[in-house]
């Protein structure tokens, strides 16, 4: 037997090879639209961090030996 991709548009949603359409992916003809089948909710996540810190927050033992060197060319 030779395995053949199930055709989109044959009236049967062959899970897991065919799935509801999302953006440009999926088979709308057989499986419908994902947003119509599942209860989806849009979520916005905003991540912020303040990278500034007082110079005294890094122990002198750690910061004393750190620096930048110009690479040798």
PDB file of C-alpha atoms in Angstrom:
ATOM      1  CA  UNK A   1       0.000   0.000   0.000  1.00  0.00           C
ATOM      2  CA  UNK A   2       1.124   3.504  -0.760  1.00  0.00           C
ATOM      3  CA  UNK A   3       0.092   6.268   1.626  1.00  0.00           C
ATOM      4  CA  UNK A   4      -1.565   9.202  -0.104  1.00  0.00           C
ATOM      5  CA  UNK A   5      -2.387  12.597   1.412  1.00  0.00           C
ATOM      6  CA  UNK A   6      -6.138  12.888   1.989  1.00  0.00           C
ATOM      7  CA  UNK A   7      -7.617  15.345  -0.529  1.00  0.00           C
ATOM      8  CA  UNK A   8      -9.024  18.585   0.828  1.00  0.00           C
ATOM      9  CA  UNK A   9     -12.583  19.000  -0.399  1.00  0.00           C
ATOM     10  CA  UNK A  10     -13.774  15.388  -0.336  1.00  0.00           C
ATOM     11  CA  UNK A  11     -16.318  16.143   2.403  1.00  0.00           C
ATOM     12  CA  UNK A  12     -14.436  14.246   5.141  1.00  0.00           C
ATOM     13  CA  UNK A  13     -12.191  15.916   7.700  1.00  0.00           C
ATOM     14  CA  UNK A  14      -9.410  13.298   8.024  1.00  0.00           C
ATOM     15  CA  UNK A  15      -8.002  14.119  11.461  1.00  0.00           C
ATOM     16  CA  UNK A  16      -5.043  14.553  12.146  1.00  0.00           C
ATOM     17  CA  UNK A  17      -3.937  15.070   8.531  1.00  0.00           C
ATOM     18  CA  UNK A  18      -6.613  17.661   7.827  1.00  0.00           C
ATOM     19  CA  UNK A  19      -7.558  20.320  10.344  1.00  0.00           C
ATOM     20  CA  UNK A  20      -9.694  23.476  10.531  1.00  0.00           C
ATOM     21  CA  UNK A  21      -8.363  26.424   8.559  1.00  0.00           C
ATOM     22  CA  UNK A  22      -6.244  28.967  10.398  1.00  0.00           C
ATOM     23  CA  UNK A  23      -4.609  31.740   8.358  1.00  0.00           C
ATOM     24  CA  UNK A  24      -3.281  29.975   5.257  1.00  0.00           C
ATOM     25  CA  UNK A  25      -3.133  26.503   6.805  1.00  0.00           C
ATOM     26  CA  UNK A  26      -5.752  23.764   7.084  1.00  0.00           C
ATOM     27  CA  UNK A  27      -8.691  22.496   5.026  1.00  0.00           C
ATOM     28  CA  UNK A  28     -11.664  24.840   5.233  1.00  0.00           C
ATOM     29  CA  UNK A  29     -13.752  22.797   2.779  1.00  0.00           C
ATOM     30  CA  UNK A  30     -13.733  19.678   4.991  1.00  0.00           C
ATOM     31  CA  UNK A  31     -13.023  20.957   8.496  1.00  0.00           C
ATOM     32  CA  UNK A  32     -14.338  24.535   8.571  1.00  0.00           C
ATOM     33  CA  UNK A  33     -12.712  27.551  10.180  1.00  0.00           C
ATOM     34  CA  UNK A  34     -10.833  27.192  13.450  1.00  0.00           C
ATOM     35  CA  UNK A  35     -12.376  30.357  14.905  1.00  0.00           C
ATOM     36  CA  UNK A  36     -15.881  28.918  14.285  1.00  0.00           C
ATOM     37  CA  UNK A  37     -15.082  25.552  15.876  1.00  0.00           C
ATOM     38  CA  UNK A  38     -13.087  26.543  18.953  1.00  0.00           C
ATOM     39  CA  UNK A  39     -13.803  29.188  21.548  1.00  0.00           C
ATOM     40  CA  UNK A  40     -10.722  31.367  20.994  1.00  0.00           C
ATOM     41  CA  UNK A  41      -9.891  34.468  22.984  1.00  0.00           C
ATOM     42  CA  UNK A  42      -7.356  37.101  21.963  1.00  0.00           C
ATOM     43  CA  UNK A  43      -4.748  37.796  24.639  1.00  0.00           C
ATOM     44  CA  UNK A  44      -2.184  40.597  24.666  1.00  0.00           C
ATOM     45  CA  UNK A  45       0.908  40.177  26.837  1.00  0.00           C
ATOM     46  CA  UNK A  46       3.192  43.116  27.552  1.00  0.00           C
ATOM     47  CA  UNK A  47       6.533  42.409  29.218  1.00  0.00           C
ATOM     48  CA  UNK A  48       8.648  45.267  30.505  1.00  0.00           C
ATOM     49  CA  UNK A  49      11.746  45.423  32.634  1.00  0.00           C
ATOM     50  CA  UNK A  50      13.773  48.278  34.044  1.00  0.00           C
ATOM     51  CA  UNK A  51      17.420  47.400  33.342  1.00  0.00           C
ATOM     52  CA  UNK A  52      18.790  50.443  35.143  1.00  0.00           C
ATOM     53  CA  UNK A  53      20.222  49.990  38.614  1.00  0.00           C
ATOM     54  CA  UNK A  54      22.383  51.994  40.969  1.00  0.00           C
ATOM     55  CA  UNK A  55      26.119  51.378  40.602  1.00  0.00           C
ATOM     56  CA  UNK A  56      26.260  50.277  44.240  1.00  0.00           C
ATOM     57  CA  UNK A  57      23.950  47.333  43.549  1.00  0.00           C
ATOM     58  CA  UNK A  58      26.773  45.244  42.016  1.00  0.00           C
ATOM     59  CA  UNK A  59      29.328  44.109  44.598  1.00  0.00           C
ATOM     60  CA  UNK A  60      32.772  45.653  44.086  1.00  0.00           C
ATOM     61  CA  UNK A  61      34.378  42.199  43.972  1.00  0.00           C
ATOM     62  CA  UNK A  62      32.287  41.302  40.952  1.00  0.00           C
ATOM     63  CA  UNK A  63      32.317  44.602  39.087  1.00  0.00           C
ATOM     64  CA  UNK A  64      35.994  45.391  39.764  1.00  0.00           C
ATOM     65  CA  UNK A  65      37.342  42.749  37.418  1.00  0.00           C
ATOM     66  CA  UNK A  66      34.910  43.393  34.604  1.00  0.00           C
ATOM     67  CA  UNK A  67      35.668  45.532  31.613  1.00  0.00           C
ATOM     68  CA  UNK A  68      35.884  45.656  27.842  1.00  0.00           C
ATOM     69  CA  UNK A  69      38.992  44.892  25.852  1.00  0.00           C
ATOM     70  CA  UNK A  70      39.555  45.934  22.271  1.00  0.00           C
ATOM     71  CA  UNK A  71      39.939  42.757  20.195  1.00  0.00           C
ATOM     72  CA  UNK A  72      43.268  42.124  18.521  1.00  0.00           C
ATOM     73  CA  UNK A  73      42.992  42.298  14.752  1.00  0.00           C
TER      74      UNK A  73
END
